[in-house]
Amino acid sequence: MKIVVAVKQVPARDVQAELVPSGDWIDESGLSFEMNEPDAYALEAALRLRESAGGEVVAVSAGPERVQSVLREALAKGADRAIHLAADGDAARGLDPAVNAALLERAVREEQPELVLTGLQSDDTGSGQTGVVLAARLGWPHATLVMAIEPGQGEVRVKRELEGGWYQHMRLPLPAVLTIQSGISRLRYATLMGIKRARTKEIRRLEAPPEAAGGLRLAGLALPRRSRQTQFLEGPPAEQAAQLVEKLRFEARVL
Amino acid sequence: MSGILAILERGAGGWHRMSFEALAGALELGRATGEPVTVCVPAADAGAAAAEAAAWGAAVIALEHEALSLYAADAWIAALEPLIRELGPAWVVLPHTYQTRDFAPALAARFGRVLMGDCTGFAIEEGRPVFERQLFQGKLIGRFLFETEAPNFVSFQAGAFRAARPAGAAAPVTVRRAEIEPARIRQRPEPPFREAVQAVDLASVERIVAVGRGIGDEGNLELARELAAALNAELAASRPICDNGWLPMDRQVGSSGQTVAPKLYLALGISGAIQHVVGMKGSGCIVAVNRDPQAPIFEIADYGIVGDLFEVTPALIEELRRSKETA
Ligand SMILES: Cc1cc2nc3c(=O)[nH]c(=O)nc-3n(C[C@H](O)[C@H](O)[C@H](O)COP(=O)(O)OP(=O)(O)OC[C@H]3O[C@@H](n4cnc5c(N)ncnc54)[C@H](O)[C@@H]3O)c2cc1C
């Protein structure tokens, strides 16, 4: 089975998001970037499908030059080939799912895979729509929050996560787009051998198609507000602990 | 194009709780923009539920078809697209449920639109609603405008609006049959199921110590276990901990795990993502230990300790032991 996996590069989790002076985006200059975690699960699912059913895994990422590092990582973990959809400016921020989907559509139309996998959402913009909008643009069926994939004749049977610990199976004809929920399986690490081999694998560069803007405009960014009055406990850890136990006992009365 | 169409979610198990929060959001958007609200309840049999929704004072369209009994994205899109074309609403409002996540972006795409998903609220600025949604896992709030003509699609996150029912006369209910060609539904859904029975019922415990990714390593869970023992609490976790297999799934708190409401919820190294928060915000007293003063968990915590959990937790265990001896 030929599988295209879309992986996004996002700022590393632990970073403090500082705004640029104009306040309209975060300052990216000091940030480190990593593979969006749900996409890492999508890649894992694709590699396992290839291991069980054969075929090819093509990793695709849209964005500026730096996204090539997540493609190298995907190749090091075992993807066969990679495609970099070069995008800059607003398109590179990945804020608009229609733009993201249009970029990916370009690669999918060229590759004609049977399956496209993406993570269910990205850790930076969190819109969770790119895969679904891509399916709509391609005219393919889709399923989201996928936790397991069983390949069949011309179809796949997936396990979807529902809320509150419920699940559902669903069959979909191929080609299809699936968005993958975390926890589908343990993530693998790249081996030294994999990293070496990745250097010789191809990353093809495709220019971004004309933008298909979805029409959402970022009007501003702000820090979150606090809704409850949090009492912050100060001092070194021992003092914080003493204050907390005191408060839990006599103020909140939960001990 | 005018009016607001609120699409509520009703499944085999009854109303999705977030439906009425989204309806409250739609009514507020209606008050702010002067647009009347219509409610749509897609269901195999909306019956009494439609009448219940009408008690909110907005006209209800019960959109019925057998193909809406087991959820499939194509069926919902096939039912809703013609209705939206016919009514021509300025806004389509949805609850940001897992089901909405699945079909609404594709529904919006049929109209050449993008869903403004996951919104936590809106404000009117220069006569237009500006919607707020979290970015970077809640570290920042983005304020967004639509630049497209109607219809525009918005979904509201859990807790964005309070679902208190407004007093007023019940509105009329219209029952319609959705035009769905079953042969064109590509997804073939099977009935929902639960995995093996839960070994721990976190819903009924009094105290919970919950660990998040800040715990770093499986081996460090021992520290959290010791704290739980000192507090006479059960151990719970955020999703990444269960994804890694460090704790079993039945200890996961959140939208895809258990909903809990203990007297005390002590969160160690948990950032406070909305999917976690919806599962624990009903707790009586929330304590958060996190080294990031900007972590969203502090927005809902009663007591906050900004610090390294590896320093704070041993100090807490020590303090609890000592205060037990002196008690
Ligand atoms: C559809 C969907 C469903 C989901 N369902 C759930 C669910 O049911 N439950 C759930 O929990 N999540 C769920 N998630 C995932 C959720 O969005 C978050 O990714 C997750 O809750 C984050 O877990 P975390 O807070 O442990 O990790 P992170 O967000 O990585 O936060 C770790 C925190 O630890 C702090 N930290 C790190 N080191 C230390 C230290 N030494 N001392 C103190 N603090 C430290 C950091 O500052 C950070 O705030 C779901 C997501 C989606 C999209």
XYZ file of C-alpha atoms and ligand atoms in Angstrom, chain A residues 13-14 37-38 120-121 123 145 161 181-182, chain B residues 98 101 137 139 211-216 237-241 243 252-258 268-278 289-292 295-297 307-310, ligand 1:
109
model
C 6.604 21.955 23.715
C 8.565 23.453 26.509
C 3.527 14.611 18.179
C 0.234 13.383 16.682
C -5.383 14.592 14.367
C -4.200 18.094 15.151
C 0.346 21.313 18.872
C -9.365 10.160 15.801
C -11.998 7.058 19.457
C -4.951 9.964 17.543
C -1.970 9.628 19.857
C -15.372 14.776 18.617
C -14.276 17.659 14.625
C -1.534 24.470 23.696
C -0.054 29.382 26.050
C 0.673 13.203 36.827
C 1.477 14.676 33.450
C 4.339 14.648 31.042
C 6.339 16.764 33.488
C 7.039 13.544 35.389
C 9.548 12.857 32.625
C -2.746 10.852 34.646
C -2.948 12.972 31.554
C -3.094 11.299 28.202
C 0.612 11.172 27.253
C 1.335 9.088 30.365
C -0.198 6.722 25.632
C -6.618 8.747 32.165
C -8.584 11.856 33.037
C -10.125 13.935 30.274
C -12.457 14.045 27.326
C -11.346 10.639 26.105
C -10.816 9.269 29.606
C -12.711 9.550 32.866
C 1.849 17.394 38.973
C 3.481 18.551 35.728
C 0.221 18.839 33.803
C -0.111 21.816 31.447
C -3.904 22.007 31.566
C -4.909 21.355 27.964
C -8.646 21.732 27.479
C -9.108 17.998 26.807
C -7.645 17.306 30.226
C -9.418 20.156 31.983
C -12.914 19.098 30.864
C 2.507 22.130 40.585
C 4.184 23.288 37.404
C 7.478 24.963 36.659
C 5.918 27.125 33.938
C 0.817 26.941 32.215
C -2.951 27.084 31.543
C -3.606 24.770 34.522
C 8.348 25.063 40.799
C 10.064 21.846 39.895
C 7.897 18.903 40.865
C 11.008 16.899 41.743
C -9.280 14.778 20.675
C -8.289 14.814 21.794
C -8.559 14.127 22.965
C -7.694 14.190 24.052
N -8.028 13.561 25.207
C -7.271 13.767 26.303
C -7.647 13.243 27.586
O -8.674 12.574 27.743
N -6.847 13.502 28.642
C -5.702 14.249 28.548
O -5.035 14.467 29.560
N -5.316 14.729 27.343
C -6.060 14.505 26.237
N -5.646 14.999 25.044
C -4.287 15.561 24.935
C -4.206 16.994 25.412
O -4.539 17.871 24.346
C -2.767 17.312 25.874
O -1.859 17.003 24.861
C -2.374 16.569 27.140
O -3.381 16.663 28.132
C -1.072 17.141 27.652
O -0.640 16.383 28.756
P 0.357 16.999 29.821
O -0.237 18.193 30.429
O 0.733 15.876 30.723
O 1.655 17.333 28.961
P 2.228 18.709 28.466
O 1.193 19.524 27.819
O 3.473 18.387 27.742
O 2.596 19.457 29.831
C 3.621 19.085 30.686
C 3.720 20.164 31.747
O 4.668 19.768 32.705
C 5.422 20.889 33.110
N 6.693 20.383 33.620
C 7.690 19.776 32.932
N 8.677 19.405 33.754
C 8.305 19.786 34.999
C 8.910 19.690 36.278
N 10.102 19.096 36.460
N 8.261 20.197 37.330
C 7.053 20.796 37.174
N 6.434 20.905 35.993
C 7.055 20.412 34.917
C 5.536 21.727 31.876
O 5.754 23.087 32.227
C 4.177 21.511 31.210
O 3.232 22.498 31.611
C -6.498 14.928 23.944
C -6.207 15.589 22.752
C -7.092 15.541 21.692
C -6.768 16.316 20.459
